[in-house]
mmCIF file of C-alpha atoms in Angstrom:
data_model
loop_
_atom_site.group_PDB
_atom_site.id
_atom_site.type_symbol
_atom_site.label_atom_id
_atom_site.label_comp_id
_atom_site.label_asym_id
_atom_site.label_seq_id
_atom_site.Cartn_x
_atom_site.Cartn_y
_atom_site.Cartn_z
ATOM 1 C CA MET M 1 11.835 -12.971 9.677
ATOM 2 C CA PHE M 2 13.268 -10.541 7.127
ATOM 3 C CA GLU M 3 11.744 -7.288 7.530
ATOM 4 C CA CYS M 4 14.096 -4.465 7.303
ATOM 5 C CA PHE M 5 16.890 -3.838 4.924
ATOM 6 C CA SER M 6 18.900 -0.893 4.164
ATOM 7 C CA MET M 7 20.157 -0.789 0.393
ATOM 8 C CA GLU M 8 22.987 1.353 -0.851
ATOM 9 C CA SER M 9 24.784 1.294 -4.004
ATOM 10 C CA ARG M 10 28.023 -0.765 -3.077
ATOM 11 C CA THR M 11 27.209 -2.136 0.546
ATOM 12 C CA VAL M 12 23.942 -3.276 2.064
ATOM 13 C CA GLU M 13 23.342 -2.775 5.673
ATOM 14 C CA ALA M 14 20.691 -5.386 6.775
ATOM 15 C CA TYR M 15 18.664 -4.989 9.844
ATOM 16 C CA ILE M 16 16.597 -8.057 10.859
ATOM 17 C CA TYR M 17 13.622 -7.787 13.283
ATOM 18 C CA THR M 18 12.715 -10.933 14.758
ATOM 19 C CA HIS M 19 9.542 -11.453 16.948
ATOM 20 C CA THR M 20 11.218 -14.164 19.031
ATOM 21 C CA HIS M 21 11.268 -11.445 21.700
ATOM 22 C CA PRO M 22 8.535 -9.080 22.205
ATOM 23 C CA TRP M 23 10.541 -6.206 21.865
ATOM 24 C CA SER M 24 12.693 -7.612 18.778
ATOM 25 C CA ARG M 25 16.213 -8.266 18.669
ATOM 26 C CA ILE M 26 18.275 -6.487 16.007
ATOM 27 C CA ALA M 27 21.266 -7.728 13.747
ATOM 28 C CA LYS M 28 23.297 -5.495 11.579
ATOM 29 C CA TRP M 29 25.992 -6.129 9.037
ATOM 30 C CA SER M 30 27.470 -5.022 5.894
ATOM 31 C CA ASP M 31 28.212 -7.501 3.137
ATOM 32 C CA SER M 32 28.471 -7.160 -0.867
ATOM 33 C CA VAL M 33 25.353 -6.512 -2.749
ATOM 34 C CA HIS M 34 25.909 -9.896 -4.756
ATOM 35 C CA GLN M 35 25.786 -12.121 -1.495
ATOM 36 C CA ILE M 36 22.897 -10.321 -0.077
ATOM 37 C CA ARG M 37 20.623 -10.691 -3.027
ATOM 38 C CA ASN M 38 21.416 -14.265 -2.786
ATOM 39 C CA PHE M 39 19.186 -14.792 0.580
ATOM 40 C CA SER M 40 17.086 -11.655 0.066
ATOM 41 C CA ALA M 41 15.687 -12.457 -3.443
ATOM 42 C CA THR M 42 14.138 -15.757 -2.019
ATOM 43 C CA LYS M 43 13.535 -14.815 1.629
ATOM 44 C CA LEU M 44 12.048 -11.453 0.651
ATOM 45 C CA ASN M 45 9.828 -12.503 -2.050
ATOM 46 C CA LYS M 46 8.230 -15.579 -0.443
ATOM 47 C CA GLY M 47 6.941 -13.644 2.508
ATOM 48 C CA ALA M 48 7.492 -13.696 6.173
ATOM 49 C CA ARG M 49 4.802 -16.495 7.192
ATOM 50 C CA GLU M 50 6.728 -19.128 5.067
ATOM 51 C CA HIS M 51 9.729 -18.331 7.137
ATOM 52 C CA PRO M 52 8.954 -18.415 10.749
ATOM 53 C CA PRO M 53 11.323 -17.501 13.391
ATOM 54 C CA THR M 54 13.354 -20.486 14.955
ATOM 55 C CA SER M 55 12.136 -21.800 18.351
ATOM 56 C CA ARG M 56 15.806 -22.143 19.493
ATOM 57 C CA ALA M 57 16.377 -18.836 21.845
ATOM 58 C CA ARG M 58 19.294 -16.519 20.741
ATOM 59 C CA GLY M 59 21.138 -14.677 23.046
ATOM 60 C CA PRO M 60 21.670 -10.894 22.592
ATOM 61 C CA ARG M 61 25.297 -11.484 21.615
ATOM 62 C CA GLU M 62 24.463 -13.334 18.586
ATOM 63 C CA PHE M 63 21.834 -10.516 17.494
ATOM 64 C CA GLY M 64 23.878 -7.749 18.554
ATOM 65 C CA ALA M 65 22.130 -4.813 20.500
ATOM 66 C CA ARG M 66 18.939 -5.771 21.991
ATOM 67 C CA VAL M 67 16.203 -2.859 21.695
ATOM 68 C CA GLY M 68 15.063 -1.608 25.256
ATOM 69 C CA VAL M 69 11.711 -0.997 26.296
ATOM 70 C CA THR M 70 10.922 2.608 25.889
ATOM 71 C CA PRO M 71 8.106 4.747 26.934
ATOM 72 C CA THR M 72 6.995 4.773 23.037
ATOM 73 C CA HIS M 73 6.841 1.049 22.809
ATOM 74 C CA LEU M 74 4.596 0.904 25.967
ATOM 75 C CA GLY M 75 2.530 3.893 24.668
ATOM 76 C CA LEU M 76 1.965 1.861 21.177
ATOM 77 C CA LEU M 77 1.444 -1.375 22.961
ATOM 78 C CA LYS M 78 -1.335 0.030 24.835
ATOM 79 C CA GLY M 79 -2.641 1.432 21.802
ATOM 80 C CA ILE M 80 -2.690 -1.819 20.276
ATOM 81 C CA MET M 81 -4.215 -3.519 23.106
ATOM 82 C CA ASP M 82 -6.960 -0.854 23.275
ATOM 83 C CA SER M 83 -9.308 -1.777 20.749
ATOM 84 C CA GLY M 84 -12.141 -0.006 22.247
ATOM 85 C CA ASN M 85 -10.702 3.313 21.209
ATOM 86 C CA GLN M 86 -12.771 6.590 20.357
ATOM 87 C CA LEU M 87 -12.398 5.791 16.593
ATOM 88 C CA GLN M 88 -14.596 2.905 16.948
ATOM 89 C CA SER M 89 -17.703 4.761 18.007
ATOM 90 C CA GLN M 90 -17.202 7.470 15.210
ATOM 91 C CA GLY M 91 -19.310 5.490 12.481
ATOM 92 C CA TYR M 92 -16.262 5.143 9.975
ATOM 93 C CA ALA M 93 -16.247 2.124 7.703
ATOM 94 C CA ALA M 94 -13.565 0.410 9.499
ATOM 95 C CA ASP M 95 -12.019 0.322 13.034
ATOM 96 C CA ILE M 96 -8.883 -1.334 14.825
ATOM 97 C CA THR M 97 -11.181 -4.267 15.100
ATOM 98 C CA SER M 98 -12.104 -5.127 11.935
ATOM 99 C CA ILE M 99 -8.573 -4.311 10.655
ATOM 100 C CA LYS M 100 -7.421 -6.845 13.173
ATOM 101 C CA GLU M 101 -9.774 -9.444 12.012
ATOM 102 C CA ALA M 102 -9.046 -8.825 8.421
ATOM 103 C CA LYS M 103 -5.159 -9.345 9.242
ATOM 104 C CA LEU M 104 -6.071 -12.875 10.686
ATOM 105 C CA ARG M 105 -8.196 -13.423 7.600
ATOM 106 C CA ILE M 106 -5.846 -12.561 4.977
ATOM 107 C CA SER M 107 -2.354 -13.584 6.733
ATOM 108 C CA PRO M 108 -2.273 -16.943 4.562
ATOM 109 C CA TYR M 109 -2.671 -15.482 1.494
ATOM 110 C CA ILE M 110 -0.276 -12.242 1.454
ATOM 111 C CA HIS M 111 3.177 -11.414 2.087
ATOM 112 C CA GLU M 112 4.297 -9.548 5.235
ATOM 113 C CA THR M 113 6.273 -6.810 3.254
ATOM 114 C CA PRO M 114 9.643 -5.603 4.094
ATOM 115 C CA VAL M 115 10.538 -2.071 5.275
ATOM 116 C CA LEU M 116 13.699 -0.789 3.526
ATOM 117 C CA THR M 117 15.969 2.202 4.471
ATOM 118 C CA SER M 118 18.784 4.087 2.676
ATOM 119 C CA LYS M 119 21.358 6.417 4.359
ATOM 120 C CA SER M 120 21.666 8.300 1.215
ATOM 121 C CA LEU M 121 17.935 8.831 0.772
ATOM 122 C CA ASN M 122 18.088 9.957 4.773
ATOM 123 C CA PHE M 123 20.730 12.422 3.913
ATOM 124 C CA ILE M 124 18.724 13.990 1.098
ATOM 125 C CA ALA M 125 15.506 14.078 3.124
ATOM 126 C CA ARG M 126 17.295 15.143 6.167
ATOM 127 C CA LYS M 127 14.797 12.735 8.163
ATOM 128 C CA GLN M 128 14.914 9.057 8.838
ATOM 129 C CA LEU M 129 12.959 7.267 6.154
ATOM 130 C CA TYR M 130 11.153 3.818 6.323
ATOM 131 C CA PHE M 131 10.034 2.337 2.880
ATOM 132 C CA LYS M 132 7.214 -0.105 3.356
ATOM 133 C CA CYS M 133 7.419 -2.200 0.187
ATOM 134 C CA GLU M 134 4.051 -3.267 -0.912
ATOM 135 C CA CYS M 135 5.792 -3.255 -4.567
ATOM 136 C CA PHE M 136 7.025 -6.864 -3.276
ATOM 137 C CA GLN M 137 3.368 -8.001 -2.405
ATOM 138 C CA LYS M 138 1.572 -10.630 -4.270
ATOM 139 C CA GLY M 139 0.381 -9.176 -7.291
ATOM 140 C CA GLY M 140 2.998 -6.558 -7.315
ATOM 141 C CA ALA M 141 0.819 -4.052 -5.157
ATOM 142 C CA PHE M 142 -1.017 -3.554 -1.915
ATOM 143 C CA LYS M 143 -4.258 -4.265 -3.595
ATOM 144 C CA ILE M 144 -4.390 -7.844 -2.894
ATOM 145 C CA ARG M 145 -4.884 -6.987 0.775
ATOM 146 C CA GLY M 146 -8.301 -5.534 0.726
ATOM 147 C CA ALA M 147 -9.391 -7.817 -2.343
ATOM 148 C CA SER M 148 -8.512 -11.103 -0.268
ATOM 149 C CA ASN M 149 -10.186 -9.618 2.852
ATOM 150 C CA ALA M 150 -13.442 -8.819 0.670
ATOM 151 C CA ILE M 151 -13.384 -12.077 -1.007
ATOM 152 C CA PHE M 152 -12.606 -14.489 1.895
ATOM 153 C CA SER M 153 -15.399 -12.601 4.063
ATOM 154 C CA LEU M 154 -17.845 -13.916 1.509
ATOM 155 C CA SER M 155 -20.071 -16.892 2.697
ATOM 156 C CA ASN M 156 -19.576 -20.129 0.661
ATOM 157 C CA ASP M 157 -22.989 -19.704 -1.021
ATOM 158 C CA GLN M 158 -21.992 -16.212 -2.200
ATOM 159 C CA ALA M 159 -18.284 -17.082 -3.133
ATOM 160 C CA ALA M 160 -19.526 -19.972 -5.185
ATOM 161 C CA LYS M 161 -21.070 -17.499 -7.594
ATOM 162 C CA GLY M 162 -17.917 -15.687 -8.053
ATOM 163 C CA VAL M 163 -17.122 -11.954 -7.919
ATOM 164 C CA VAL M 164 -16.913 -9.138 -10.517
ATOM 165 C CA THR M 165 -14.946 -6.019 -10.802
ATOM 166 C CA HIS M 166 -14.133 -3.470 -13.708
ATOM 167 C CA SER M 167 -11.029 -1.613 -14.834
ATOM 168 C CA ARG M 168 -10.793 1.754 -15.335
ATOM 169 C CA SER M 169 -10.503 2.742 -18.989
ATOM 170 C CA ILE M 170 -7.685 5.322 -18.871
ATOM 171 C CA PHE M 171 -4.740 4.229 -20.849
ATOM 172 C CA ASN M 172 -1.732 4.424 -19.011
ATOM 173 C CA ILE M 173 1.411 2.197 -20.051
ATOM 174 C CA PHE M 174 2.607 1.880 -16.545
ATOM 175 C CA CYS M 175 -0.589 -0.459 -15.907
ATOM 176 C CA TYR M 176 -0.817 0.688 -12.165
ATOM 177 C CA SER M 177 -4.964 1.242 -12.772
ATOM 178 C CA GLY M 178 -4.986 -2.540 -13.547
ATOM 179 C CA ASN M 179 -3.607 -3.504 -9.830
ATOM 180 C CA HIS M 180 -7.269 -4.066 -8.435
ATOM 181 C CA ALA M 181 -8.542 -6.026 -11.187
ATOM 182 C CA ALA M 182 -5.257 -8.417 -11.000
ATOM 183 C CA ALA M 183 -5.723 -8.688 -7.373
ATOM 184 C CA VAL M 184 -9.388 -9.832 -7.417
ATOM 185 C CA SER M 185 -8.527 -12.315 -10.127
ATOM 186 C CA LEU M 186 -5.469 -13.562 -7.742
ATOM 187 C CA ALA M 187 -7.751 -13.557 -4.603
ATOM 188 C CA ALA M 188 -10.563 -15.339 -6.420
ATOM 189 C CA LYS M 189 -8.122 -18.022 -7.704
ATOM 190 C CA LEU M 190 -6.880 -18.265 -4.086
ATOM 191 C CA ARG M 191 -10.386 -19.162 -2.840
ATOM 192 C CA GLY M 192 -11.323 -21.335 -5.946
ATOM 193 C CA ILE M 193 -14.034 -19.248 -7.214
ATOM 194 C CA PRO M 194 -14.614 -17.279 -10.560
ATOM 195 C CA ALA M 195 -13.619 -13.820 -11.030
ATOM 196 C CA TYR M 196 -15.353 -11.675 -13.923
ATOM 197 C CA ILE M 197 -13.109 -8.829 -14.800
ATOM 198 C CA VAL M 198 -14.746 -6.207 -17.125
ATOM 199 C CA ILE M 199 -11.969 -4.520 -19.133
ATOM 200 C CA PRO M 200 -12.420 -1.773 -21.853
ATOM 201 C CA GLU M 201 -11.431 -2.649 -25.364
ATOM 202 C CA ASN M 202 -8.659 0.057 -25.391
ATOM 203 C CA ALA M 203 -7.100 -1.342 -22.340
ATOM 204 C CA PRO M 204 -3.056 -1.871 -22.284
ATOM 205 C CA ARG M 205 -2.267 -5.385 -23.229
ATOM 206 C CA CYS M 206 0.031 -5.421 -19.905
ATOM 207 C CA LYS M 207 -3.399 -4.989 -17.848
ATOM 208 C CA ILE M 208 -5.395 -7.912 -19.806
ATOM 209 C CA GLU M 209 -2.173 -10.106 -19.483
ATOM 210 C CA ASN M 210 -2.105 -9.640 -15.654
ATOM 211 C CA VAL M 211 -5.704 -10.262 -15.118
ATOM 212 C CA LYS M 212 -5.641 -13.798 -17.235
ATOM 213 C CA ARG M 213 -2.257 -14.667 -15.411
ATOM 214 C CA TYR M 214 -4.056 -14.881 -12.248
ATOM 215 C CA GLY M 215 -7.070 -16.516 -13.641
ATOM 216 C CA GLY M 216 -9.806 -13.880 -13.983
ATOM 217 C CA GLN M 217 -12.171 -14.053 -16.846
ATOM 218 C CA VAL M 218 -12.014 -10.894 -19.123
ATOM 219 C CA ILE M 219 -15.476 -9.599 -20.041
ATOM 220 C CA TRP M 220 -15.150 -6.577 -22.631
ATOM 221 C CA SER M 221 -16.898 -3.505 -22.861
ATOM 222 C CA GLU M 222 -16.610 -0.003 -24.574
ATOM 223 C CA PRO M 223 -14.121 2.410 -23.080
ATOM 224 C CA THR M 224 -16.835 4.466 -21.104
ATOM 225 C CA PHE M 225 -17.660 4.177 -17.236
ATOM 226 C CA GLN M 226 -21.098 3.705 -18.100
ATOM 227 C CA SER M 227 -20.448 0.647 -20.491
ATOM 228 C CA ARG M 228 -18.238 -0.681 -17.706
ATOM 229 C CA GLU M 229 -21.033 -0.487 -15.057
ATOM 230 C CA ASN M 230 -23.803 -1.745 -17.519
ATOM 231 C CA VAL M 231 -21.753 -4.852 -18.334
ATOM 232 C CA ALA M 232 -20.776 -5.277 -14.692
ATOM 233 C CA LYS M 233 -24.334 -5.106 -13.757
ATOM 234 C CA LYS M 234 -25.389 -7.712 -16.564
ATOM 235 C CA VAL M 235 -22.798 -10.146 -15.357
ATOM 236 C CA GLN M 236 -24.102 -9.915 -11.805
ATOM 237 C CA GLN M 237 -27.565 -10.259 -12.980
ATOM 238 C CA GLU M 238 -26.377 -13.348 -15.129
ATOM 239 C CA THR M 239 -24.139 -15.153 -12.480
ATOM 240 C CA GLY M 240 -25.060 -13.827 -9.317
ATOM 241 C CA ALA M 241 -21.756 -12.338 -8.830
ATOM 242 C CA ILE M 242 -20.671 -10.176 -6.080
ATOM 243 C CA MET M 243 -19.163 -6.834 -6.784
ATOM 244 C CA VAL M 244 -15.891 -6.078 -5.366
ATOM 245 C CA HIS M 245 -15.267 -2.180 -5.173
ATOM 246 C CA PRO M 246 -11.931 -1.075 -5.446
ATOM 247 C CA PHE M 247 -11.920 1.494 -2.508
ATOM 248 C CA ASN M 248 -15.641 2.101 -1.495
ATOM 249 C CA ASP M 249 -16.119 -0.732 0.613
ATOM 250 C CA LYS M 250 -15.588 -1.581 4.302
ATOM 251 C CA TYR M 251 -13.845 -5.033 3.552
ATOM 252 C CA ILE M 252 -11.318 -3.215 1.109
ATOM 253 C CA ILE M 253 -10.668 -0.509 3.726
ATOM 254 C CA SER M 254 -10.104 -2.884 6.512
ATOM 255 C CA GLY M 255 -7.906 -4.789 4.472
ATOM 256 C CA GLN M 256 -5.424 -1.771 3.384
ATOM 257 C CA GLY M 257 -5.545 -1.240 6.952
ATOM 258 C CA THR M 258 -3.469 -4.083 7.782
ATOM 259 C CA ILE M 259 -0.475 -2.315 6.249
ATOM 260 C CA SER M 260 -0.158 -0.228 9.229
ATOM 261 C CA LEU M 261 -0.473 -3.209 11.951
ATOM 262 C CA GLU M 262 2.567 -4.377 10.106
ATOM 263 C CA LEU M 263 4.613 -1.113 9.602
ATOM 264 C CA LEU M 264 4.245 0.050 13.391
ATOM 265 C CA GLU M 265 4.991 -3.255 14.662
ATOM 266 C CA GLN M 266 8.192 -3.555 12.504
ATOM 267 C CA ILE M 267 9.311 0.145 13.294
ATOM 268 C CA PRO M 268 7.237 1.366 16.483
ATOM 269 C CA GLU M 269 8.993 4.835 16.441
ATOM 270 C CA ILE M 270 7.493 6.097 13.229
ATOM 271 C CA ASP M 271 5.843 9.451 13.789
ATOM 272 C CA THR M 272 4.584 10.118 10.388
ATOM 273 C CA ILE M 273 3.333 7.924 7.436
ATOM 274 C CA VAL M 274 2.842 9.459 4.030
ATOM 275 C CA VAL M 275 0.486 7.399 1.911
ATOM 276 C CA PRO M 276 -0.783 7.700 -1.834
ATOM 277 C CA ILE M 277 -4.222 8.953 -2.269
ATOM 278 C CA SER M 278 -6.895 8.220 -5.029
ATOM 279 C CA GLY M 279 -10.162 6.991 -4.289
ATOM 280 C CA GLY M 280 -9.238 6.779 -0.450
ATOM 281 C CA GLY M 281 -9.463 2.865 0.376
ATOM 282 C CA LEU M 282 -5.790 2.473 1.126
ATOM 283 C CA ILE M 283 -5.482 5.935 3.200
ATOM 284 C CA SER M 284 -8.556 5.153 4.876
ATOM 285 C CA GLY M 285 -7.329 1.861 6.157
ATOM 286 C CA VAL M 286 -3.909 2.927 7.186
ATOM 287 C CA THR M 287 -5.333 6.115 8.881
ATOM 288 C CA LEU M 288 -7.824 4.231 11.020
ATOM 289 C CA ALA M 289 -5.446 1.491 12.147
ATOM 290 C CA ALA M 290 -2.376 3.817 12.757
ATOM 291 C CA LYS M 291 -4.465 6.474 14.653
ATOM 292 C CA ALA M 292 -6.019 3.884 16.843
ATOM 293 C CA ILE M 293 -2.661 2.332 17.679
ATOM 294 C CA ASN M 294 -0.981 5.944 18.164
ATOM 295 C CA PRO M 295 -3.374 8.774 18.203
ATOM 296 C CA SER M 296 -0.512 11.406 17.867
ATOM 297 C CA ILE M 297 0.525 9.891 14.716
ATOM 298 C CA ARG M 298 0.767 12.153 11.493
ATOM 299 C CA ILE M 299 -1.008 10.907 8.233
ATOM 300 C CA LEU M 300 -0.031 12.757 5.118
ATOM 301 C CA ALA M 301 -1.788 11.948 1.904
ATOM 302 C CA ALA M 302 0.503 12.313 -1.482
ATOM 303 C CA GLU M 303 -1.791 13.444 -4.303
ATOM 304 C CA PRO M 304 -0.632 14.170 -8.202
ATOM 305 C CA ARG M 305 -1.282 17.841 -8.908
ATOM 306 C CA GLY M 306 -2.781 16.971 -12.009
ATOM 307 C CA ALA M 307 -5.267 15.051 -10.225
ATOM 308 C CA ASP M 308 -5.892 17.050 -6.852
ATOM 309 C CA ASP M 309 -9.211 16.156 -6.077
ATOM 310 C CA ALA M 310 -8.932 15.305 -2.755
ATOM 311 C CA ALA M 311 -6.560 18.242 -1.777
ATOM 312 C CA GLN M 312 -9.566 20.227 -3.296
ATOM 313 C CA SER M 313 -11.989 18.469 -1.283
ATOM 314 C CA LYS M 314 -10.424 18.578 1.994
ATOM 315 C CA ALA M 315 -9.964 22.548 1.599
ATOM 316 C CA ALA M 316 -13.595 23.073 0.712
ATOM 317 C CA GLY M 317 -15.037 20.689 3.180
ATOM 318 C CA GLN M 318 -16.877 18.649 0.605
ATOM 319 C CA ILE M 319 -16.163 16.387 -2.020
ATOM 320 C CA ILE M 320 -15.008 17.831 -5.346
ATOM 321 C CA ARG M 321 -15.109 16.176 -8.765
ATOM 322 C CA LEU M 322 -12.520 17.427 -11.268
ATOM 323 C CA PRO M 323 -13.905 17.423 -14.917
ATOM 324 C CA GLU M 324 -10.610 15.790 -16.034
ATOM 325 C CA THR M 325 -7.387 14.734 -14.650
ATOM 326 C CA LYS M 326 -3.840 14.734 -16.233
ATOM 327 C CA THR M 327 -0.933 12.900 -14.561
ATOM 328 C CA ILE M 328 1.390 10.027 -15.046
ATOM 329 C CA ALA M 329 0.043 8.511 -12.055
ATOM 330 C CA ASP M 330 -3.517 7.434 -13.090
ATOM 331 C CA GLY M 331 -3.713 4.818 -10.501
ATOM 332 C CA LEU M 332 -4.152 7.981 -8.383
ATOM 333 C CA CYS M 333 -7.202 9.802 -10.480
ATOM 334 C CA ALA M 334 -10.262 8.065 -8.967
ATOM 335 C CA PHE M 335 -12.412 10.411 -6.882
ATOM 336 C CA LEU M 336 -13.227 9.800 -3.030
ATOM 337 C CA GLY M 337 -16.134 7.625 -2.098
ATOM 338 C CA ASP M 338 -19.076 8.128 0.580
ATOM 339 C CA LEU M 339 -17.228 5.808 2.869
ATOM 340 C CA THR M 340 -13.406 7.191 2.264
ATOM 341 C CA TRP M 341 -14.204 10.774 2.208
ATOM 342 C CA PRO M 342 -15.206 10.913 6.114
ATOM 343 C CA VAL M 343 -11.735 9.562 7.027
ATOM 344 C CA VAL M 344 -9.945 12.174 4.551
ATOM 345 C CA ARG M 345 -12.026 15.028 5.858
ATOM 346 C CA ASP M 346 -11.614 14.254 9.954
ATOM 347 C CA LEU M 347 -8.141 12.285 10.368
ATOM 348 C CA VAL M 348 -5.683 12.743 7.703
ATOM 349 C CA ASP M 349 -3.769 15.650 8.848
ATOM 350 C CA ASP M 350 -2.512 16.929 5.553
ATOM 351 C CA ILE M 351 -2.380 16.382 1.657
ATOM 352 C CA ILE M 352 0.822 17.074 -0.406
ATOM 353 C CA THR M 353 0.553 17.504 -4.071
ATOM 354 C CA VAL M 354 3.336 17.442 -6.379
ATOM 355 C CA ASP M 355 3.995 17.553 -10.192
ATOM 356 C CA ASP M 356 4.817 14.658 -12.615
ATOM 357 C CA GLU M 357 8.197 15.650 -12.881
ATOM 358 C CA ALA M 358 8.731 14.995 -8.790
ATOM 359 C CA ILE M 359 7.127 11.755 -9.360
ATOM 360 C CA ILE M 360 9.452 10.625 -12.181
ATOM 361 C CA GLY M 361 12.419 12.009 -9.960
ATOM 362 C CA ALA M 362 11.359 9.964 -6.960
ATOM 363 C CA MET M 363 10.913 6.817 -9.080
ATOM 364 C CA ARG M 364 14.544 7.173 -10.435
ATOM 365 C CA MET M 365 15.719 7.647 -6.752
ATOM 366 C CA CYS M 366 14.029 4.169 -5.673
ATOM 367 C CA TYR M 367 15.532 2.480 -8.606
ATOM 368 C CA GLU M 368 19.029 3.962 -8.364
ATOM 369 C CA ILE M 369 19.580 4.400 -4.575
ATOM 370 C CA LEU M 370 16.795 1.995 -3.045
ATOM 371 C CA LYS M 371 17.246 -0.701 -5.713
ATOM 372 C CA VAL M 372 13.675 -0.757 -5.875
ATOM 373 C CA ALA M 373 11.398 -0.383 -9.170
ATOM 374 C CA VAL M 374 8.141 1.390 -8.256
ATOM 375 C CA GLU M 375 5.358 2.649 -10.494
ATOM 376 C CA PRO M 376 4.336 6.212 -10.404
ATOM 377 C CA SER M 377 1.599 6.168 -7.952
ATOM 378 C CA GLY M 378 4.126 4.046 -5.644
ATOM 379 C CA ALA M 379 6.982 6.782 -5.742
ATOM 380 C CA ILE M 380 4.787 9.714 -4.857
ATOM 381 C CA GLY M 381 5.124 9.587 -1.155
ATOM 382 C CA LEU M 382 8.899 9.947 -1.489
ATOM 383 C CA ALA M 383 8.334 12.830 -3.908
ATOM 384 C CA ALA M 384 5.713 14.226 -1.454
ATOM 385 C CA VAL M 385 8.481 13.968 1.521
ATOM 386 C CA LEU M 386 11.153 15.784 -0.682
ATOM 387 C CA SER M 387 8.752 18.650 -1.715
ATOM 388 C CA ASP M 388 9.139 22.470 -0.888
ATOM 389 C CA GLN M 389 5.253 22.032 0.369
ATOM 390 C CA PHE M 390 6.126 19.546 3.197
ATOM 391 C CA GLN M 391 9.616 20.870 3.886
ATOM 392 C CA GLN M 392 8.174 24.368 4.557
ATOM 393 C CA SER M 393 4.963 23.127 6.483
ATOM 394 C CA ALA M 394 4.710 22.976 10.260
ATOM 395 C CA ALA M 395 4.527 19.142 9.864
ATOM 396 C CA TRP M 396 8.373 19.218 8.664
ATOM 397 C CA LYS M 397 9.474 19.893 12.221
ATOM 398 C CA ASP M 398 7.920 17.302 14.040
ATOM 399 C CA SER M 399 8.250 14.248 11.429
ATOM 400 C CA ASN M 400 11.417 12.729 12.207
ATOM 401 C CA ASN M 401 10.517 8.988 11.679
ATOM 402 C CA ILE M 402 8.742 8.882 8.480
ATOM 403 C CA GLY M 403 7.100 5.646 7.037
ATOM 404 C CA ILE M 404 6.402 5.934 3.396
ATOM 405 C CA ILE M 405 4.290 3.441 1.614
ATOM 406 C CA LEU M 406 5.717 2.182 -2.027
ATOM 407 C CA SER M 407 2.263 0.942 -2.827
ATOM 408 C CA GLY M 408 3.252 -0.938 -6.219
ATOM 409 C CA GLY M 409 5.502 -1.966 -8.794
ATOM 410 C CA ASN M 410 3.650 -2.718 -11.497
ATOM 411 C CA ILE M 411 5.617 -0.920 -14.799
ATOM 412 C CA ASP M 412 6.396 -1.482 -18.261
ATOM 413 C CA LEU M 413 10.335 -1.283 -17.927
ATOM 414 C CA GLY M 414 10.594 0.025 -21.526
ATOM 415 C CA VAL M 415 8.694 3.069 -20.619
ATOM 416 C CA LEU M 416 10.389 3.149 -17.493
ATOM 417 C CA TRP M 417 13.696 3.814 -19.240
ATOM 418 C CA LYS M 418 12.158 6.398 -21.604
ATOM 419 C CA SER M 419 10.555 8.240 -18.826
ATOM 420 C CA PHE M 420 13.976 8.495 -16.835
ATOM 421 C CA GLY M 421 15.689 9.680 -20.297
ATOM 422 C CA LYS M 422 13.161 12.873 -20.060
#
């Protein structure tokens, strides 16, 4: 099962974590980029479930050095097995049990995404970085996890009437803000039910094409929040379709939390996870799962400085809604919901804010060094790790193995080149 690769400009060091043994065996080799692409392009994109480990037992010599059982491994295993942890009794929208159930529910429909590493980026950051590549996920972003969990949780009677959601009206040529709409369309298609996607008339063409590509039925609205809400309610009344909220929903949160289950199984030694934050569905799920597995793990949110409502909310102790937002990462412009705010307030350790210039720089590093194209909202985690705010914080000293979630890769390449040229 291909799960962890380290990619450099001239050579590729590939680490294969195979679960034929409880603690994994690791193989390492160097080869040309051309040769490695030949297998990674197919194995990586098809997803781990389509390539189950062979039943033939392989000896340690064949795989290289074997990973030993360490106190860290034992502690994490205990955390994974202890689903009755304290978080379950604190009334959050999801817990380790619902997240494990989500993993079982959605596994046939999503990719188990790989983890990439880079010696060059480790040198720049002065830390060991592990990139969880949700940009390789179905639909090009993590959103399919929550959407598929919500849609496959419906009863047959509910599902038969279809689902409805609406897409934000902010015009953004990178198209990130259409990831939820595309994910709902795809998940509904996988279940064989209708998906009604309310889209404003001024939406970018790429967003509309993504929805149609995955089988969603586009319903037009005026470019205002109230219009989208009204049209969505009208669709619900006429069809009986179920609303699938992009983040403020317990099934969405549980689905997004499956990222932590995968990441901490792939790289158990991670002590810090950096997560993009917007409405809070992703970071809530990631946090609830990760802290249940390893209570001492550090969760850091990464937020655009031009849309820093979460940072302001955490500082004020209450939800702050900004009158306007301005950032290239428009997928991170939503405000926290009543289900996500308690998790951010209580369990997220800190929020790092970065400007657009840093985000574009991180996108460029991902493309030029990691060889991965990510959208602005997906690159913000790397920007946060490289920021002065993080490197001058108390968390810096104790963060040695850092997981960074590359949340999506849906971008317009023409615009990408222009942004790099600035």
